[in-house]
XYZ file of C-alpha atoms in Angstrom:
660
model
C 11.576 25.618 -1.572
C 9.336 23.886 -4.226
C 5.986 22.796 -2.859
C 3.551 20.171 -4.703
C -0.178 20.341 -4.098
C -2.583 17.393 -4.361
C -6.362 17.697 -4.647
C -6.814 14.318 -6.353
C -7.859 12.966 -3.102
C -7.594 14.695 0.156
C -6.163 18.172 -0.185
C -2.515 17.821 0.708
C 0.802 19.526 0.219
C 4.208 18.152 0.162
C 7.929 19.637 0.360
C 10.884 19.072 -2.216
C 11.653 15.672 -0.301
C 8.094 14.419 -0.662
C 7.365 15.039 2.884
C 3.726 16.233 3.810
C 3.255 19.654 5.085
C 1.079 20.336 8.245
C -1.823 22.226 7.112
C -3.332 22.462 10.430
C -7.418 22.228 10.470
C -10.102 21.952 8.039
C -10.456 25.629 7.574
C -7.014 26.029 6.510
C -7.391 23.335 4.124
C -10.510 24.970 2.794
C -8.665 28.118 2.261
C -5.980 26.274 0.320
C -8.741 24.192 -1.788
C -10.564 27.453 -2.608
C -7.573 29.178 -3.812
C -6.540 26.203 -6.044
C -9.989 26.004 -7.555
C -9.359 29.886 -8.495
C -6.559 28.525 -10.628
C -3.988 31.353 -9.883
C -6.602 34.191 -9.886
C -7.317 36.246 -6.971
C -10.270 35.543 -4.525
C -11.321 38.656 -2.678
C -11.393 38.125 1.211
C -15.142 38.912 1.227
C -15.782 35.941 -1.291
C -13.608 33.559 0.705
C -15.554 34.451 3.960
C -18.884 33.752 2.027
C -17.611 30.369 0.684
C -16.139 29.208 3.946
C -19.148 30.135 6.222
C -22.753 29.774 5.644
C -23.050 32.730 7.627
C -19.632 34.442 8.230
C -19.137 35.450 11.843
C -18.402 38.942 12.860
C -14.430 37.994 13.044
C -14.355 36.113 9.613
C -11.940 38.532 8.053
C -9.357 38.417 10.926
C -9.722 34.553 11.128
C -9.075 34.250 7.404
C -6.035 36.446 7.862
C -4.949 33.954 10.532
C -5.538 30.889 8.335
C -3.553 32.476 5.527
C -0.699 33.357 7.829
C -0.619 29.818 9.140
C -0.676 28.376 5.687
C 2.198 30.825 4.551
C 4.464 29.531 7.498
C 3.500 26.014 6.464
C 4.266 26.557 2.734
C 7.353 28.598 3.196
C 8.862 27.747 6.594
C 12.435 29.063 5.593
C 11.088 32.514 4.357
C 13.014 35.364 6.122
C 10.982 37.774 8.257
C 9.343 40.664 6.360
C 10.108 39.264 3.021
C 6.868 39.100 0.684
C 5.635 35.438 0.169
C 6.267 33.644 -2.887
C 3.281 31.169 -3.000
C 0.221 32.398 -1.355
C 0.389 36.177 -2.125
C -1.820 39.236 -1.356
C -3.147 41.264 -4.115
C -5.555 44.045 -3.512
C -8.209 42.891 -1.214
C -7.534 39.258 -1.700
C -5.468 36.270 -2.090
C -4.084 34.203 -4.767
C -2.034 30.833 -4.995
C 0.729 31.486 -7.545
C 2.161 28.310 -8.330
C 3.433 26.625 -11.509
C 0.973 24.184 -13.273
C 3.378 21.292 -12.760
C 3.068 21.708 -8.896
C -0.805 20.923 -8.482
C -1.603 17.350 -9.544
C -5.037 18.158 -10.881
C -3.541 20.895 -13.427
C -0.893 18.474 -14.319
C -3.345 15.681 -14.848
C -5.551 17.992 -17.145
C -2.358 18.913 -19.253
C -1.375 15.144 -19.710
C -4.883 14.325 -20.928
C -4.910 17.178 -23.376
C -1.378 16.742 -24.601
C -2.346 12.979 -25.427
C -5.002 14.093 -27.879
C -2.790 13.665 -30.853
C -0.420 11.177 -29.421
C -0.015 7.649 -30.638
C -1.532 4.783 -28.649
C 1.723 3.629 -26.968
C 2.331 7.218 -25.693
C -1.272 7.697 -24.646
C -1.323 4.447 -22.788
C 1.766 5.039 -20.950
C 1.114 8.693 -20.087
C -2.534 8.259 -18.983
C -1.519 5.121 -16.916
C 1.107 7.474 -15.158
C -1.463 10.200 -14.814
C -4.440 8.179 -13.526
C -1.746 6.876 -10.861
C -1.708 10.333 -9.288
C -5.471 9.946 -8.084
C -5.404 9.018 -4.392
C -9.304 9.099 -4.170
C -12.200 11.482 -5.146
C -11.134 15.014 -6.062
C -11.147 17.337 -2.973
C -12.062 14.153 -1.020
C -12.047 15.795 2.391
C -14.699 18.305 1.417
C -18.644 17.961 1.110
C -20.856 19.468 -1.351
C -19.710 23.037 -1.060
C -21.078 25.254 -3.948
C -17.840 26.680 -4.856
C -16.407 23.117 -5.454
C -19.213 21.386 -7.251
C -18.165 22.524 -10.890
C -14.325 21.851 -10.280
C -15.087 18.637 -8.746
C -17.499 17.586 -11.501
C -14.969 18.619 -14.308
C -12.114 16.688 -12.802
C -14.171 13.550 -12.337
C -15.448 13.700 -15.928
C -11.813 14.091 -16.998
C -10.663 11.167 -15.130
C -13.457 8.993 -16.588
C -12.584 10.112 -20.089
C -8.880 9.275 -19.377
C -9.715 5.725 -18.048
C -11.615 5.069 -21.528
C -8.851 6.685 -23.500
C -6.281 4.598 -21.984
C -8.300 1.416 -22.537
C -8.791 2.436 -26.272
C -5.084 2.901 -26.459
C -4.361 -0.530 -25.124
C -6.817 -2.199 -27.507
C -5.130 -0.278 -30.328
C -1.779 -1.800 -29.082
C -3.171 -5.349 -29.239
C -3.268 -5.367 -25.381
C -7.057 -5.890 -25.307
C -6.944 -8.663 -22.588
C -4.910 -6.296 -20.258
C -7.816 -3.588 -20.702
C -10.716 -5.959 -19.805
C -10.296 -5.962 -15.808
C -10.100 -2.166 -15.683
C -12.996 -1.551 -18.187
C -15.237 -4.228 -16.293
C -14.589 -2.180 -13.050
C -15.271 1.166 -14.791
C -18.733 -0.052 -16.344
C -19.719 -1.443 -12.804
C -19.076 1.881 -11.220
C -20.300 4.248 -13.955
C -22.981 2.117 -15.958
C -24.326 4.867 -17.839
C -21.366 5.523 -20.015
C -21.914 4.053 -23.195
C -18.457 4.340 -24.580
C -17.160 2.391 -21.618
C -19.592 -0.554 -22.593
C -18.344 -0.471 -26.213
C -14.911 -0.524 -25.248
C -15.390 -3.428 -22.863
C -17.249 -5.348 -25.581
C -14.535 -4.522 -28.111
C -11.715 -5.508 -25.767
C -13.555 -8.848 -24.921
C -13.921 -9.559 -28.685
C -10.307 -9.048 -29.571
C -9.267 -11.102 -26.765
C -11.248 -14.055 -28.437
C -14.308 -13.917 -26.154
C -17.077 -13.222 -28.631
C -19.656 -14.824 -26.409
C -18.768 -12.519 -23.452
C -18.634 -9.481 -25.728
C -22.307 -10.127 -26.761
C -23.273 -10.674 -23.081
C -21.690 -7.184 -22.175
C -23.586 -5.518 -24.900
C -26.896 -7.110 -24.050
C -26.356 -6.297 -20.286
C -25.777 -2.690 -21.331
C -29.006 -2.507 -23.529
C -31.077 -4.037 -20.662
C -29.561 -1.642 -18.120
C -30.364 1.462 -20.318
C -33.791 0.418 -21.022
C -34.769 -0.724 -17.483
C -33.095 2.103 -15.621
C -33.273 5.057 -17.979
C -35.921 4.101 -20.350
C -33.659 4.709 -23.397
C -32.327 2.490 -26.173
C -28.710 2.134 -26.800
C -27.035 4.599 -29.197
C -26.775 3.657 -32.849
C -22.984 3.145 -32.363
C -23.516 0.399 -29.616
C -26.213 -1.339 -31.761
C -24.109 -1.469 -34.610
C -21.152 -3.063 -32.685
C -23.538 -5.805 -31.513
C -24.386 -6.566 -35.149
C -20.782 -6.533 -36.028
C -19.815 -8.832 -33.302
C -22.503 -11.171 -34.109
C -21.373 -11.252 -37.939
C -17.699 -11.162 -36.873
C -17.152 -8.090 -39.133
C -13.576 -7.901 -40.436
C -13.178 -4.328 -39.237
C -13.221 -5.489 -35.465
C -10.016 -7.349 -36.030
C -6.684 -5.887 -35.645
C -4.554 -4.715 -38.385
C -2.628 -7.324 -40.236
C 1.135 -7.461 -40.466
C 1.083 -5.841 -43.863
C -0.987 -2.928 -42.405
C 1.507 -2.599 -39.579
C 4.200 -2.503 -42.052
C 2.650 0.158 -44.094
C 2.095 2.386 -41.184
C 5.679 2.000 -40.154
C 7.074 2.910 -43.576
C 4.815 5.989 -43.985
C 5.493 7.153 -40.492
C 9.194 6.812 -40.928
C 9.239 8.410 -44.161
C 7.116 11.434 -42.903
C 9.572 11.667 -39.783
C 12.595 11.731 -42.076
C 11.035 14.533 -44.265
C 9.933 16.582 -41.311
C 13.114 16.370 -39.344
C 15.582 16.980 -42.164
C 19.047 17.743 -40.941
C 18.471 18.928 -37.362
C 21.325 17.186 -35.731
C 20.265 17.449 -32.168
C 16.748 16.168 -32.710
C 18.237 13.354 -34.738
C 20.758 12.288 -32.079
C 17.933 11.937 -29.304
C 15.620 10.062 -31.629
C 18.510 7.848 -32.488
C 19.059 6.939 -28.802
C 15.322 6.112 -28.550
C 15.718 3.742 -31.415
C 18.817 2.109 -29.885
C 16.910 1.530 -26.565
C 14.276 -0.356 -28.514
C 16.965 -2.152 -30.700
C 18.867 -3.385 -27.406
C 15.970 -5.737 -26.522
C 15.315 -7.241 -29.877
C 18.030 -9.969 -29.881
C 21.781 -10.594 -29.872
C 22.629 -8.747 -33.178
C 20.455 -5.872 -32.039
C 21.921 -5.443 -28.620
C 25.481 -5.411 -30.152
C 24.285 -2.830 -32.631
C 22.638 -0.773 -30.015
C 25.827 -0.812 -27.871
C 27.882 0.314 -30.895
C 25.687 3.251 -31.937
C 25.030 4.388 -28.424
C 28.737 5.171 -27.961
C 28.847 6.946 -31.303
C 25.607 8.946 -30.354
C 27.130 10.124 -27.048
C 30.444 10.945 -28.736
C 28.580 13.025 -31.335
C 26.463 14.866 -28.726
C 29.582 15.789 -26.815
C 31.318 17.085 -29.893
C 28.408 19.584 -30.398
C 29.438 21.199 -27.054
C 25.931 21.160 -25.345
C 26.083 19.400 -22.057
C 22.186 19.491 -21.745
C 21.969 17.709 -24.970
C 24.630 15.258 -24.197
C 23.024 14.492 -20.742
C 19.571 13.676 -22.628
C 21.451 11.450 -25.081
C 23.188 9.478 -22.346
C 20.196 9.283 -19.981
C 17.600 8.298 -22.691
C 19.274 4.929 -22.828
C 17.724 3.356 -19.825
C 17.557 -0.193 -21.027
C 17.302 -2.508 -17.972
C 20.450 -4.320 -17.006
C 20.391 -7.531 -14.810
C 23.782 -9.024 -15.247
C 26.610 -7.654 -13.181
C 29.501 -8.169 -15.524
C 29.723 -5.693 -18.365
C 29.504 -6.743 -21.898
C 32.169 -4.103 -22.976
C 34.182 -2.917 -20.005
C 36.141 -0.104 -22.059
C 32.779 1.212 -23.395
C 31.299 1.213 -19.918
C 34.365 3.216 -18.584
C 34.130 5.677 -21.376
C 30.205 6.377 -20.772
C 31.110 6.820 -16.967
C 33.852 9.308 -17.668
C 31.578 11.242 -20.062
C 28.786 11.062 -17.467
C 31.008 12.586 -15.064
C 32.263 15.348 -17.188
C 28.706 16.257 -18.254
C 27.488 16.512 -14.642
C 30.346 18.823 -13.868
C 29.383 20.858 -17.010
C 25.697 21.259 -16.088
C 24.676 24.565 -14.161
C 24.632 23.819 -10.468
C 21.092 23.376 -8.920
C 19.271 22.675 -12.325
C 18.413 19.910 -14.651
C 17.530 17.342 -11.707
C 16.069 14.745 -14.230
C 19.141 14.977 -16.262
C 21.383 14.660 -13.418
C 19.484 11.645 -12.053
C 19.761 9.933 -15.339
C 23.543 10.525 -15.449
C 24.076 9.199 -11.882
C 21.998 6.116 -12.563
C 24.154 5.685 -15.878
C 27.151 5.742 -13.740
C 25.781 3.295 -11.125
C 24.672 0.897 -13.916
C 27.729 1.072 -16.188
C 30.003 0.634 -13.033
C 28.627 -2.860 -12.373
C 31.134 -5.191 -10.780
C 33.805 -2.364 -10.222
C 33.349 -2.140 -6.411
C 36.837 -2.826 -5.018
C 37.534 -6.440 -4.005
C 39.175 -5.561 -0.655
C 37.789 -3.626 2.183
C 37.703 0.091 1.424
C 39.763 2.279 3.535
C 37.753 4.050 6.345
C 36.169 7.381 4.968
C 36.588 6.228 1.366
C 33.758 7.340 -0.880
C 32.793 4.504 -3.244
C 31.513 6.515 -6.448
C 29.458 3.837 -7.892
C 27.508 3.515 -4.589
C 27.296 7.345 -4.112
C 26.029 7.856 -7.590
C 23.362 5.041 -7.043
C 22.190 6.627 -3.886
C 22.000 10.140 -5.178
C 20.212 9.010 -8.292
C 17.703 7.328 -6.154
C 17.195 10.191 -3.765
C 16.612 12.606 -6.690
C 14.152 10.162 -8.539
C 12.141 9.762 -5.396
C 11.913 13.565 -4.948
C 10.840 14.271 -8.560
C 8.194 11.592 -8.322
C 8.731 10.396 -11.734
C 8.211 6.484 -12.111
C 10.412 5.976 -15.234
C 13.251 7.788 -13.570
C 12.770 5.869 -10.397
C 12.811 2.403 -12.004
C 16.181 3.345 -13.948
C 17.720 4.683 -10.560
C 16.585 1.570 -8.829
C 18.410 -0.467 -11.454
C 21.496 1.463 -10.587
C 20.739 0.763 -6.794
C 20.527 -2.987 -7.609
C 23.791 -2.975 -9.617
C 25.564 -1.636 -6.532
C 24.007 -3.903 -4.036
C 26.773 -6.199 -3.678
C 29.009 -4.646 -1.264
C 29.310 -7.870 0.806
C 27.527 -11.324 0.533
C 24.341 -12.087 1.959
C 22.465 -9.297 0.554
C 19.719 -11.257 -1.225
C 16.850 -9.941 1.076
C 17.686 -6.330 0.036
C 17.944 -7.237 -3.626
C 14.512 -8.954 -3.297
C 12.985 -5.740 -1.786
C 14.480 -3.705 -4.927
C 12.994 -6.226 -7.088
C 9.654 -6.108 -5.624
C 9.569 -2.274 -5.664
C 10.541 -2.264 -9.350
C 7.742 -4.662 -10.234
C 5.271 -2.856 -8.223
C 6.265 0.547 -9.664
C 6.537 -0.763 -13.227
C 3.258 -2.447 -13.015
C 1.388 0.526 -11.961
C 2.927 2.801 -14.762
C 3.050 0.464 -17.663
C 7.010 0.180 -17.518
C 7.061 -3.227 -19.268
C 10.690 -3.654 -19.495
C 11.507 -2.542 -16.032
C 8.775 -4.974 -14.754
C 10.558 -7.740 -16.358
C 13.794 -6.753 -14.589
C 12.040 -6.640 -11.404
C 10.904 -10.159 -11.835
C 14.358 -11.282 -12.958
C 15.952 -9.682 -9.921
C 13.429 -11.515 -7.700
C 14.415 -14.804 -9.343
C 17.917 -14.333 -8.551
C 17.127 -13.273 -4.946
C 14.551 -16.116 -4.318
C 17.194 -18.642 -5.723
C 19.569 -17.217 -2.963
C 16.900 -17.531 -0.357
C 16.165 -21.142 -1.285
C 12.577 -20.234 -2.406
C 12.321 -21.893 -5.734
C 8.624 -21.869 -5.804
C 8.533 -18.012 -5.703
C 11.397 -17.985 -8.256
C 9.161 -20.044 -10.559
C 6.333 -17.445 -10.248
C 8.781 -14.604 -11.181
C 10.229 -16.565 -14.025
C 6.738 -17.430 -15.433
C 5.779 -13.561 -15.067
C 8.836 -12.376 -16.877
C 8.319 -14.978 -19.743
C 4.596 -13.895 -19.974
C 5.653 -10.394 -20.286
C 8.433 -11.070 -22.686
C 6.085 -13.110 -24.980
C 3.390 -10.353 -25.104
C 5.798 -7.503 -25.732
C 8.440 -9.319 -27.897
C 11.535 -9.188 -25.583
C 13.538 -12.252 -26.808
C 16.488 -11.768 -24.612
C 14.423 -12.552 -21.310
C 14.285 -16.235 -22.290
C 18.094 -16.417 -21.778
C 17.797 -15.777 -18.218
C 14.833 -17.833 -17.618
C 16.105 -20.907 -19.497
C 19.334 -20.686 -17.336
C 17.056 -20.281 -14.069
C 15.278 -23.509 -15.102
C 18.513 -25.225 -15.670
C 19.403 -24.177 -12.029
C 16.188 -25.590 -10.848
C 16.639 -29.050 -12.709
C 20.383 -29.083 -11.136
C 18.655 -28.484 -7.698
C 16.105 -31.217 -7.843
C 17.167 -33.713 -10.376
C 19.918 -36.371 -11.525
C 23.351 -35.263 -12.784
C 22.228 -36.183 -16.350
C 19.114 -34.175 -16.401
C 21.099 -31.270 -14.930
C 23.793 -31.483 -17.583
C 21.123 -31.754 -20.376
C 19.390 -28.639 -19.090
C 22.727 -26.587 -18.833
C 23.490 -27.853 -22.434
C 20.216 -26.330 -23.583
C 20.897 -23.077 -21.503
C 24.320 -22.782 -23.171
C 22.690 -22.925 -26.645
C 20.723 -19.933 -25.777
C 23.907 -17.799 -25.309
C 25.082 -18.368 -28.799
C 23.298 -15.474 -30.419
C 22.344 -13.411 -27.214
C 25.135 -10.751 -27.852
C 25.901 -10.800 -24.112
C 29.595 -11.696 -23.766
C 29.751 -10.423 -20.215
C 27.207 -13.363 -19.358
C 28.503 -15.783 -21.742
C 32.339 -15.854 -20.873
C 33.008 -18.953 -18.824
C 29.213 -19.587 -17.722
C 28.848 -22.920 -19.540
C 31.957 -24.347 -18.209
C 31.272 -23.129 -14.504
C 27.795 -24.599 -14.842
C 28.958 -27.980 -15.756
C 31.691 -27.930 -12.857
C 28.692 -26.930 -10.254
C 26.856 -30.002 -11.519
C 29.889 -32.322 -10.974
C 30.896 -30.837 -7.631
C 27.355 -31.318 -6.151
C 27.247 -34.860 -7.367
C 30.777 -35.826 -5.976
C 32.503 -36.189 -9.372
C 35.804 -35.048 -10.509
C 36.190 -31.234 -11.036
C 37.781 -31.564 -14.398
C 36.062 -34.752 -15.665
C 37.489 -34.582 -19.174
C 36.941 -30.886 -19.473
C 40.413 -29.612 -18.503
C 40.530 -27.420 -21.805
C 37.222 -25.682 -20.992
C 36.849 -22.009 -21.443
C 36.560 -20.769 -17.914
C 36.513 -17.068 -18.833
C 36.842 -14.841 -15.975
C 36.161 -17.432 -13.446
C 39.390 -19.290 -14.285
C 41.419 -18.035 -11.136
C 38.912 -19.558 -8.799
C 38.717 -22.942 -10.656
C 42.367 -23.482 -11.334
C 43.253 -24.651 -7.828
C 40.761 -27.255 -7.948
C 42.025 -28.559 -11.421
C 45.762 -28.494 -10.137
C 44.604 -30.631 -7.043
C 43.041 -33.188 -9.293
C 46.140 -33.272 -11.377
C 48.179 -34.059 -8.453
C 50.032 -30.714 -8.548
C 49.377 -30.004 -4.719
C 52.380 -27.577 -4.130
C 51.368 -25.535 -7.144
C 47.668 -25.361 -6.063
C 48.779 -24.316 -2.576
C 50.679 -21.434 -3.941
C 47.661 -20.491 -6.408
C 45.341 -20.299 -3.423
C 47.574 -18.300 -1.226
C 47.881 -15.776 -4.113
C 44.177 -15.879 -4.966
C 42.437 -12.590 -5.142
C 39.073 -11.989 -3.683
C 36.213 -12.538 -6.166
C 34.468 -9.442 -7.709
C 31.501 -8.221 -5.842
C 28.807 -9.311 -8.093
C 26.040 -11.878 -8.558
C 28.596 -14.730 -8.464
C 30.386 -13.622 -5.356
C 28.961 -16.229 -3.042
C 29.582 -19.077 -5.463
C 33.392 -17.988 -6.118
C 33.887 -17.818 -2.253
C 32.495 -21.382 -1.979
C 34.984 -22.505 -4.596
C 37.672 -20.706 -2.700
C 36.784 -22.391 0.411
C 36.796 -25.666 -1.234
C 40.255 -25.164 -2.595
C 41.553 -23.714 0.641
C 40.297 -26.841 2.599
C 41.908 -29.160 -0.058
C 45.431 -27.734 0.344
C 45.022 -27.031 4.049
C 45.498 -23.150 3.786
C 44.275 -21.876 7.103
C 44.531 -18.181 6.249
C 42.480 -18.658 3.076
C 39.958 -20.764 4.925
C 39.712 -17.975 7.513
C 39.267 -15.562 4.769
C 36.475 -17.413 2.893
C 34.594 -18.133 6.338
C 34.613 -14.232 7.044
C 33.168 -13.581 3.617
C 30.640 -16.139 3.585
C 29.236 -15.713 7.226
C 26.842 -12.909 6.305
C 25.346 -15.414 3.736
C 25.114 -18.305 6.267
C 21.248 -18.502 5.729
C 21.507 -18.328 1.974
C 22.127 -20.605 -1.011
C 25.095 -20.071 -3.218
C 22.701 -19.392 -6.166
C 22.216 -15.687 -6.008
C 22.816 -15.516 -9.747
C 19.883 -17.417 -10.607
C 21.733 -19.324 -13.022
C 24.193 -21.651 -11.114
C 24.058 -23.053 -7.549
C 26.524 -24.861 -5.160
C 23.919 -25.552 -2.513
C 23.459 -23.973 0.929
C 26.206 -21.717 2.076
C 25.871 -23.267 5.577
C 27.313 -26.560 4.237
C 30.464 -24.853 2.934
C 30.790 -23.113 6.348
C 30.386 -26.447 8.242
C 33.161 -27.887 6.127
C 35.344 -24.867 6.726
C 34.651 -25.081 10.505
C 35.452 -28.820 10.361
C 38.606 -28.292 8.642
C 39.743 -25.416 10.993
C 38.816 -27.302 14.251
């Protein structure tokens, strides 16, 4: 069993499932802490006794052996009798904790800080944000000023302060100065003697367009240093104040031309260094495709095309681990539950299943998680439309659950965000599940916000827009749409506006006249033209116009009999036949109508089914629609966040009246 140890806060240990281990009393924790401070080296029993007691009692050695025995049982509860311990070992006259670096949060934190020394600002900001999130409080928080702990605690504290400043510096370099200001402001308040923190705060304020505030911060630093320490600011801090006053050019961000030069040089250097190493090129290609997918319609289409080619090339090399990495690296957030390319999605799912079978059992957990999440995401909208037979395992649901379980156990935020995307895609087993999806969205927003996962943070907000629409909470949906737009503007994610434009059309349709609603949906339809999302575009504009007409009591066709209904045509056709006076044909169509797919449009399509069933007097179809809509009785038929047919309760009332 793998055990993880935490000292960035109270001393703790967790098992593979993330459950805390019972470490008994303070002396047990002190032994564990002392061994962690020793960093895998042996600590003699006599030294342990001296460190744990100011005046060791006569039974100190036997007490220590008891503490160690208790700790071993807590850390390795399933160890067979008379087999040597694997973690807390005895060597000579002492003990050592022999665990990998990755299993102690402090050691892992130190490694991340060191490894970002030569990394670019984007990677530095992301990795340090994640690493700083591991801190649960002061290092070794449940211990006082023990002499054996002072140096290690001081070292870790200094390392954390350095990491906070380096993360801020990276954010400023990424043109995210305004985001860096709040953390830096709190940082200088808690640690006012750190001149570099004052410098970074002033620079962040200046680059946020707040020159006066930048000067105020620098003067505050000068006053504090002189009054409290009796020293003048460093030459570097004094020069910065002069440069801010002069608005020196070097304080500004690089121009576009400079950025282009950096890009050209970096890509040329990368190409030259990489040469023809096929495996590395494939993984790098998928990283580029992931970024390309969020740049707009043409980029999204190209990313889909090249992604499939990259996966096929990886599989041809006969390396399942590489194929798993290539498939899993494409963790582009997905919000719409109809696939843009169902055949491509099927091929990706099949390949992922093959690679899962090829990986060695009990290994490559992160790769397995990504493959399972890929299966869940790419299987969107494929749950069976009828009730599954008892005991049937629905693979997409199973894959989503397994991916989320592994991600939570591994504690990898990016992995968990991707897995939760798969969970969202498979949260449509029945109607009325908007509260569950709202919870998924809320977790993705919180997780991504803590760890700098901007694209998944946008996904979380868009999921919450959909869920709050279904829950008739448009004020909250407004806030999440605004938050998604703000992030998209800041990070150049143009496709986000497609969804927020459609949401605002829904809002207009919910609160304004028919003319205003139709104008809003016409604008929303324009946003789809170059979006590169056929799974979203097909039939949606026509269905939106229909929803407006139905809510205002107008004709279902109203001059649009030749409209492109796309995949929604089977549920619209009966209404058009009824209006055309072809009642018998409409009745036959209703009788043969399949259940709608289990996706974001499910409630709305069941409402159309109910409307048609009532119109032709088909009691069996009415009963079926009623059964399916009852779980959503308290919701609005607007879970897509794009189109609404009003409260589900109103449709249920119409069914009850017709069936009375």
